[in-house]
Amino acid sequence: METLGEQTQRTMQNDLKGQLTVHSDEQTIGKVDVGEEESVDALHLPVLYQDEHIIAIEKPPGLLVHRSPIDRHETVFAVQTLRDQIGQHVYPAHRLDRPTSGVLVFSFSSEIAAKLGQQMMDKQVVKTYHAIVRGFVHHTGYIDYALKYRYDKIADKHKRPQQPPQPASTMYQSVAKFEVPEPVGKYQSARYSLVKLSPSTGRKHQLRRHMVHIRHPIIGDTTHGDGKQNKFAKQHFNFNNLALSCTQMGFSHPITGKWVTINSQMHGEMRLWLEKLAPFCV
């Protein structure tokens, strides 16, 4: 008979195995090499899906989607890198925060990008993320917590300074739990959970802020998270990024109308850390 830890490990392996196949109703696109490490310096973005209208890549953590007034010194962006890589102009259909990795969709025309953007505004796009958070998440739950827009004095200087909190909701599901017998801050041991997150809205830093709201901050979140936990993960596991990846996106193809599902793996540091945490699975 399997122990609880063995059952949890098997559940985690089955859940993560599903990330590696990229597919749609039109065709099977292929698999992502688990051993392939992401590198912004290499200036090559893994292509997860491509047809004559749309292309999707696996964005590594630390890469900006496009130029930003906040990071004026940056010279590498997903838009320009992908354009140079495939020799064709691309238009982002959505965005991922700089530290977040995973599925990033572009189109080859502004019209198609607008149609995809409208689907997102109409909550017709299904997104799934994986994150490693502080503490034990024991169940599946739903967070319905409005978020006040947080302004950046540079990037948001043209926006209205006062807005009421915006509705925001997220489903979460526990995938695996780990306990490392080392004290962290006021805690006697370091407890982590691998969770699956499905937002139905797209507010600024929504997943990071929602997980803080339920007292399970995402590891590596230097803006909203737990500094002591981040330091522990860095010193003991050499984890230096945000433990958040967009691992799946589904949408209706704006031309064919067929449902397209694009899967990605978690970024390399997350996968490596989970390998190190595996012996501590509970």
mmCIF file with all atom_site columns, N, CA and C in Angstrom, residues 9 12-13 16 37 132 176-182 190 192 194 231-241 266-282:
data_model
loop_
_atom_site.group_PDB
_atom_site.id
_atom_site.type_symbol
_atom_site.label_atom_id
_atom_site.label_alt_id
_atom_site.label_comp_id
_atom_site.label_asym_id
_atom_site.label_entity_id
_atom_site.label_seq_id
_atom_site.pdbx_PDB_ins_code
_atom_site.Cartn_x
_atom_site.Cartn_y
_atom_site.Cartn_z
_atom_site.occupancy
_atom_site.B_iso_or_equiv
_atom_site.pdbx_formal_charge
_atom_site.auth_seq_id
_atom_site.auth_comp_id
_atom_site.auth_asym_id
_atom_site.auth_atom_id
_atom_site.pdbx_PDB_model_num
ATOM 1   N N  . GLN A 1 9   ? 3.504  12.233 -4.242  1.00 0.00 ? 9   GLN A N  1
ATOM 2   C CA . GLN A 1 9   ? 4.522  12.315 -5.291  1.00 0.00 ? 9   GLN A CA 1
ATOM 3   C C  . GLN A 1 9   ? 3.966  11.842 -6.627  1.00 0.00 ? 9   GLN A C  1
ATOM 4   N N  . MET A 1 12  ? 1.750  14.503 -8.039  1.00 0.00 ? 12  MET A N  1
ATOM 5   C CA . MET A 1 12  ? 2.548  15.612 -8.568  1.00 0.00 ? 12  MET A CA 1
ATOM 6   C C  . MET A 1 12  ? 3.154  15.223 -9.905  1.00 0.00 ? 12  MET A C  1
ATOM 7   N N  . GLN A 1 13  ? 3.685  14.011 -10.023 1.00 0.00 ? 13  GLN A N  1
ATOM 8   C CA . GLN A 1 13  ? 4.299  13.582 -11.271 1.00 0.00 ? 13  GLN A CA 1
ATOM 9   C C  . GLN A 1 13  ? 3.281  13.524 -12.397 1.00 0.00 ? 13  GLN A C  1
ATOM 10  N N  . LEU A 1 16  ? 2.421  17.136 -13.449 1.00 0.00 ? 16  LEU A N  1
ATOM 11  C CA . LEU A 1 16  ? 3.472  17.807 -14.201 1.00 0.00 ? 16  LEU A CA 1
ATOM 12  C C  . LEU A 1 16  ? 3.696  17.156 -15.550 1.00 0.00 ? 16  LEU A C  1
ATOM 13  N N  . GLU A 1 37  ? 17.259 24.229 -20.765 1.00 0.00 ? 37  GLU A N  1
ATOM 14  C CA . GLU A 1 37  ? 17.237 25.374 -19.862 1.00 0.00 ? 37  GLU A CA 1
ATOM 15  C C  . GLU A 1 37  ? 17.002 26.661 -20.630 1.00 0.00 ? 37  GLU A C  1
ATOM 16  N N  . ILE A 1 132 ? 4.918  27.766 -6.505  1.00 0.00 ? 132 ILE A N  1
ATOM 17  C CA . ILE A 1 132 ? 5.357  27.211 -5.227  1.00 0.00 ? 132 ILE A CA 1
ATOM 18  C C  . ILE A 1 132 ? 5.151  28.292 -4.186  1.00 0.00 ? 132 ILE A C  1
ATOM 19  N N  . ALA A 1 176 ? 0.960  19.347 -4.426  1.00 0.00 ? 176 ALA A N  1
ATOM 20  C CA . ALA A 1 176 ? 1.910  18.613 -3.589  1.00 0.00 ? 176 ALA A CA 1
ATOM 21  C C  . ALA A 1 176 ? 2.337  19.504 -2.433  1.00 0.00 ? 176 ALA A C  1
ATOM 22  N N  . LYS A 1 177 ? 2.785  18.862 -1.347  1.00 0.00 ? 177 LYS A N  1
ATOM 23  C CA . LYS A 1 177 ? 3.240  19.586 -0.163  1.00 0.00 ? 177 LYS A CA 1
ATOM 24  C C  . LYS A 1 177 ? 4.606  19.048 0.265   1.00 0.00 ? 177 LYS A C  1
ATOM 25  N N  . PHE A 1 178 ? 5.423  19.958 0.794   1.00 0.00 ? 178 PHE A N  1
ATOM 26  C CA . PHE A 1 178 ? 6.786  19.599 1.192   1.00 0.00 ? 178 PHE A CA 1
ATOM 27  C C  . PHE A 1 178 ? 7.092  20.238 2.549   1.00 0.00 ? 178 PHE A C  1
ATOM 28  N N  . GLU A 1 179 ? 7.883  19.548 3.354   1.00 0.00 ? 179 GLU A N  1
ATOM 29  C CA . GLU A 1 179 ? 8.315  20.104 4.635   1.00 0.00 ? 179 GLU A CA 1
ATOM 30  C C  . GLU A 1 179 ? 9.798  19.839 4.820   1.00 0.00 ? 179 GLU A C  1
ATOM 31  N N  . VAL A 1 180 ? 10.579 20.911 4.867   1.00 0.00 ? 180 VAL A N  1
ATOM 32  C CA . VAL A 1 180 ? 12.023 20.837 5.061   1.00 0.00 ? 180 VAL A CA 1
ATOM 33  C C  . VAL A 1 180 ? 12.305 21.112 6.533   1.00 0.00 ? 180 VAL A C  1
ATOM 34  N N  . PRO A 1 181 ? 12.975 20.199 7.249   1.00 0.00 ? 181 PRO A N  1
ATOM 35  C CA . PRO A 1 181 ? 13.179 20.355 8.699   1.00 0.00 ? 181 PRO A CA 1
ATOM 36  C C  . PRO A 1 181 ? 14.244 21.388 9.048   1.00 0.00 ? 181 PRO A C  1
ATOM 37  N N  . GLU A 1 182 ? 14.019 22.606 8.617   1.00 0.00 ? 182 GLU A N  1
ATOM 38  C CA . GLU A 1 182 ? 14.911 23.722 8.931   1.00 0.00 ? 182 GLU A CA 1
ATOM 39  C C  . GLU A 1 182 ? 14.053 24.914 9.332   1.00 0.00 ? 182 GLU A C  1
ATOM 40  N N  . ALA A 1 190 ? 10.435 24.639 7.168   1.00 0.00 ? 190 ALA A N  1
ATOM 41  C CA . ALA A 1 190 ? 10.075 25.328 5.924   1.00 0.00 ? 190 ALA A CA 1
ATOM 42  C C  . ALA A 1 190 ? 9.033  24.482 5.200   1.00 0.00 ? 190 ALA A C  1
ATOM 43  N N  . TYR A 1 192 ? 6.194  24.130 2.123   1.00 0.00 ? 192 TYR A N  1
ATOM 44  C CA . TYR A 1 192 ? 5.866  24.645 0.798   1.00 0.00 ? 192 TYR A CA 1
ATOM 45  C C  . TYR A 1 192 ? 4.736  23.824 0.190   1.00 0.00 ? 192 TYR A C  1
ATOM 46  N N  . LEU A 1 194 ? 3.104  23.100 -3.840  1.00 0.00 ? 194 LEU A N  1
ATOM 47  C CA . LEU A 1 194 ? 2.988  23.330 -5.277  1.00 0.00 ? 194 LEU A CA 1
ATOM 48  C C  . LEU A 1 194 ? 1.504  23.425 -5.566  1.00 0.00 ? 194 LEU A C  1
ATOM 49  N N  . LYS A 1 231 ? 14.720 34.399 1.140   1.00 0.00 ? 231 LYS A N  1
ATOM 50  C CA . LYS A 1 231 ? 16.137 34.288 1.478   1.00 0.00 ? 231 LYS A CA 1
ATOM 51  C C  . LYS A 1 231 ? 16.509 32.842 1.743   1.00 0.00 ? 231 LYS A C  1
ATOM 52  N N  . PHE A 1 232 ? 15.641 32.114 2.445   1.00 0.00 ? 232 PHE A N  1
ATOM 53  C CA . PHE A 1 232 ? 15.897 30.708 2.745   1.00 0.00 ? 232 PHE A CA 1
ATOM 54  C C  . PHE A 1 232 ? 15.984 29.892 1.455   1.00 0.00 ? 232 PHE A C  1
ATOM 55  N N  . ALA A 1 233 ? 15.030 30.122 0.547   1.00 0.00 ? 233 ALA A N  1
ATOM 56  C CA . ALA A 1 233 ? 15.020 29.388 -0.722  1.00 0.00 ? 233 ALA A CA 1
ATOM 57  C C  . ALA A 1 233 ? 16.281 29.680 -1.536  1.00 0.00 ? 233 ALA A C  1
ATOM 58  N N  . LYS A 1 234 ? 16.755 30.907 -1.449  1.00 0.00 ? 234 LYS A N  1
ATOM 59  C CA . LYS A 1 234 ? 17.964 31.286 -2.191  1.00 0.00 ? 234 LYS A CA 1
ATOM 60  C C  . LYS A 1 234 ? 19.206 30.641 -1.580  1.00 0.00 ? 234 LYS A C  1
ATOM 61  N N  . GLN A 1 235 ? 19.314 30.683 -0.257  1.00 0.00 ? 235 GLN A N  1
ATOM 62  C CA . GLN A 1 235 ? 20.512 30.185 0.405   1.00 0.00 ? 235 GLN A CA 1
ATOM 63  C C  . GLN A 1 235 ? 20.585 28.661 0.426   1.00 0.00 ? 235 GLN A C  1
ATOM 64  N N  . HIS A 1 236 ? 19.438 27.989 0.617   1.00 0.00 ? 236 HIS A N  1
ATOM 65  C CA . HIS A 1 236 ? 19.439 26.544 0.773   1.00 0.00 ? 236 HIS A CA 1
ATOM 66  C C  . HIS A 1 236 ? 19.204 25.779 -0.536  1.00 0.00 ? 236 HIS A C  1
ATOM 67  N N  . PHE A 1 237 ? 18.532 26.429 -1.487  1.00 0.00 ? 237 PHE A N  1
ATOM 68  C CA . PHE A 1 237 ? 18.191 25.728 -2.720  1.00 0.00 ? 237 PHE A CA 1
ATOM 69  C C  . PHE A 1 237 ? 18.652 26.470 -3.976  1.00 0.00 ? 237 PHE A C  1
ATOM 70  N N  . ASN A 1 238 ? 19.351 27.578 -3.773  1.00 0.00 ? 238 ASN A N  1
ATOM 71  C CA . ASN A 1 238 ? 19.845 28.376 -4.901  1.00 0.00 ? 238 ASN A CA 1
ATOM 72  C C  . ASN A 1 238 ? 18.707 28.786 -5.832  1.00 0.00 ? 238 ASN A C  1
ATOM 73  N N  . PHE A 1 239 ? 17.549 29.095 -5.238  1.00 0.00 ? 239 PHE A N  1
ATOM 74  C CA . PHE A 1 239 ? 16.391 29.521 -6.035  1.00 0.00 ? 239 PHE A CA 1
ATOM 75  C C  . PHE A 1 239 ? 16.348 31.044 -6.040  1.00 0.00 ? 239 PHE A C  1
ATOM 76  N N  . ASN A 1 240 ? 16.445 31.637 -7.228  1.00 0.00 ? 240 ASN A N  1
ATOM 77  C CA . ASN A 1 240 ? 16.598 33.088 -7.335  1.00 0.00 ? 240 ASN A CA 1
ATOM 78  C C  . ASN A 1 240 ? 15.508 33.777 -8.144  1.00 0.00 ? 240 ASN A C  1
ATOM 79  N N  . ASN A 1 241 ? 14.475 33.042 -8.562  1.00 0.00 ? 241 ASN A N  1
ATOM 80  C CA . ASN A 1 241 ? 13.428 33.628 -9.394  1.00 0.00 ? 241 ASN A CA 1
ATOM 81  C C  . ASN A 1 241 ? 12.070 33.558 -8.710  1.00 0.00 ? 241 ASN A C  1
ATOM 82  N N  . MET A 1 266 ? 7.097  24.479 -16.391 1.00 0.00 ? 266 MET A N  1
ATOM 83  C CA . MET A 1 266 ? 7.589  25.487 -15.468 1.00 0.00 ? 266 MET A CA 1
ATOM 84  C C  . MET A 1 266 ? 9.041  25.827 -15.834 1.00 0.00 ? 266 MET A C  1
ATOM 85  N N  . HIS A 1 267 ? 9.489  26.997 -15.436 1.00 0.00 ? 267 HIS A N  1
ATOM 86  C CA . HIS A 1 267 ? 10.855 27.367 -15.802 1.00 0.00 ? 267 HIS A CA 1
ATOM 87  C C  . HIS A 1 267 ? 11.876 26.490 -15.078 1.00 0.00 ? 267 HIS A C  1
ATOM 88  N N  . GLY A 1 268 ? 13.091 26.483 -15.608 1.00 0.00 ? 268 GLY A N  1
ATOM 89  C CA . GLY A 1 268 ? 14.122 25.544 -15.177 1.00 0.00 ? 268 GLY A CA 1
ATOM 90  C C  . GLY A 1 268 ? 14.405 25.564 -13.690 1.00 0.00 ? 268 GLY A C  1
ATOM 91  N N  . GLU A 1 269 ? 14.474 26.735 -13.074 1.00 0.00 ? 269 GLU A N  1
ATOM 92  C CA . GLU A 1 269 ? 14.771 26.807 -11.646 1.00 0.00 ? 269 GLU A CA 1
ATOM 93  C C  . GLU A 1 269 ? 13.661 26.189 -10.818 1.00 0.00 ? 269 GLU A C  1
ATOM 94  N N  . MET A 1 270 ? 12.401 26.363 -11.245 1.00 0.00 ? 270 MET A N  1
ATOM 95  C CA . MET A 1 270 ? 11.292 25.747 -10.516 1.00 0.00 ? 270 MET A CA 1
ATOM 96  C C  . MET A 1 270 ? 11.373 24.225 -10.604 1.00 0.00 ? 270 MET A C  1
ATOM 97  N N  . ARG A 1 271 ? 11.637 23.702 -11.796 1.00 0.00 ? 271 ARG A N  1
ATOM 98  C CA . ARG A 1 271 ? 11.721 22.257 -11.966 1.00 0.00 ? 271 ARG A CA 1
ATOM 99  C C  . ARG A 1 271 ? 12.876 21.680 -11.136 1.00 0.00 ? 271 ARG A C  1
ATOM 100 N N  . LEU A 1 272 ? 14.010 22.373 -11.148 1.00 0.00 ? 272 LEU A N  1
ATOM 101 C CA . LEU A 1 272 ? 15.160 21.906 -10.385 1.00 0.00 ? 272 LEU A CA 1
ATOM 102 C C  . LEU A 1 272 ? 14.861 21.944 -8.891  1.00 0.00 ? 272 LEU A C  1
ATOM 103 N N  . TRP A 1 273 ? 14.198 23.000 -8.440  1.00 0.00 ? 273 TRP A N  1
ATOM 104 C CA . TRP A 1 273 ? 13.872 23.100 -7.017  1.00 0.00 ? 273 TRP A CA 1
ATOM 105 C C  . TRP A 1 273 ? 12.903 21.990 -6.606  1.00 0.00 ? 273 TRP A C  1
ATOM 106 N N  . LEU A 1 274 ? 11.921 21.700 -7.451  1.00 0.00 ? 274 LEU A N  1
ATOM 107 C CA . LEU A 1 274 ? 10.978 20.628 -7.128  1.00 0.00 ? 274 LEU A CA 1
ATOM 108 C C  . LEU A 1 274 ? 11.694 19.283 -7.036  1.00 0.00 ? 274 LEU A C  1
ATOM 109 N N  . GLU A 1 275 ? 12.715 19.077 -7.865  1.00 0.00 ? 275 GLU A N  1
ATOM 110 C CA . GLU A 1 275 ? 13.504 17.854 -7.748  1.00 0.00 ? 275 GLU A CA 1
ATOM 111 C C  . GLU A 1 275 ? 14.194 17.783 -6.390  1.00 0.00 ? 275 GLU A C  1
ATOM 112 N N  . LYS A 1 276 ? 14.708 18.932 -5.940  1.00 0.00 ? 276 LYS A N  1
ATOM 113 C CA . LYS A 1 276 ? 15.381 18.971 -4.629  1.00 0.00 ? 276 LYS A CA 1
ATOM 114 C C  . LYS A 1 276 ? 14.387 18.811 -3.493  1.00 0.00 ? 276 LYS A C  1
ATOM 115 N N  . LEU A 1 277 ? 13.147 19.285 -3.696  1.00 0.00 ? 277 LEU A N  1
ATOM 116 C CA . LEU A 1 277 ? 12.129 19.174 -2.648  1.00 0.00 ? 277 LEU A CA 1
ATOM 117 C C  . LEU A 1 277 ? 11.486 17.797 -2.593  1.00 0.00 ? 277 LEU A C  1
ATOM 118 N N  . ALA A 1 278 ? 11.617 17.018 -3.658  1.00 0.00 ? 278 ALA A N  1
ATOM 119 C CA . ALA A 1 278 ? 10.930 15.719 -3.732  1.00 0.00 ? 278 ALA A CA 1
ATOM 120 C C  . ALA A 1 278 ? 11.158 14.830 -2.514  1.00 0.00 ? 278 ALA A C  1
ATOM 121 N N  . PRO A 1 279 ? 12.375 14.742 -1.957  1.00 0.00 ? 279 PRO A N  1
ATOM 122 C CA . PRO A 1 279 ? 12.573 13.890 -0.768  1.00 0.00 ? 279 PRO A CA 1
ATOM 123 C C  . PRO A 1 279 ? 11.807 14.382 0.456   1.00 0.00 ? 279 PRO A C  1
ATOM 124 N N  . PHE A 1 280 ? 11.352 15.630 0.427   1.00 0.00 ? 280 PHE A N  1
ATOM 125 C CA . PHE A 1 280 ? 10.640 16.203 1.588   1.00 0.00 ? 280 PHE A CA 1
ATOM 126 C C  . PHE A 1 280 ? 9.122  16.226 1.362   1.00 0.00 ? 280 PHE A C  1
ATOM 127 N N  . CYS A 1 281 ? 8.652  15.497 0.342   1.00 0.00 ? 281 CYS A N  1
ATOM 128 C CA . CYS A 1 281 ? 7.231  15.454 0.045   1.00 0.00 ? 281 CYS A CA 1
ATOM 129 C C  . CYS A 1 281 ? 6.484  14.776 1.190   1.00 0.00 ? 281 CYS A C  1
ATOM 130 N N  . VAL A 1 282 ? 5.367  15.338 1.603   1.00 0.00 ? 282 VAL A N  1
ATOM 131 C CA . VAL A 1 282 ? 4.573  14.795 2.721   1.00 0.00 ? 282 VAL A CA 1
ATOM 132 C C  . VAL A 1 282 ? 3.174  14.441 2.250   1.00 0.00 ? 282 VAL A C  1
#
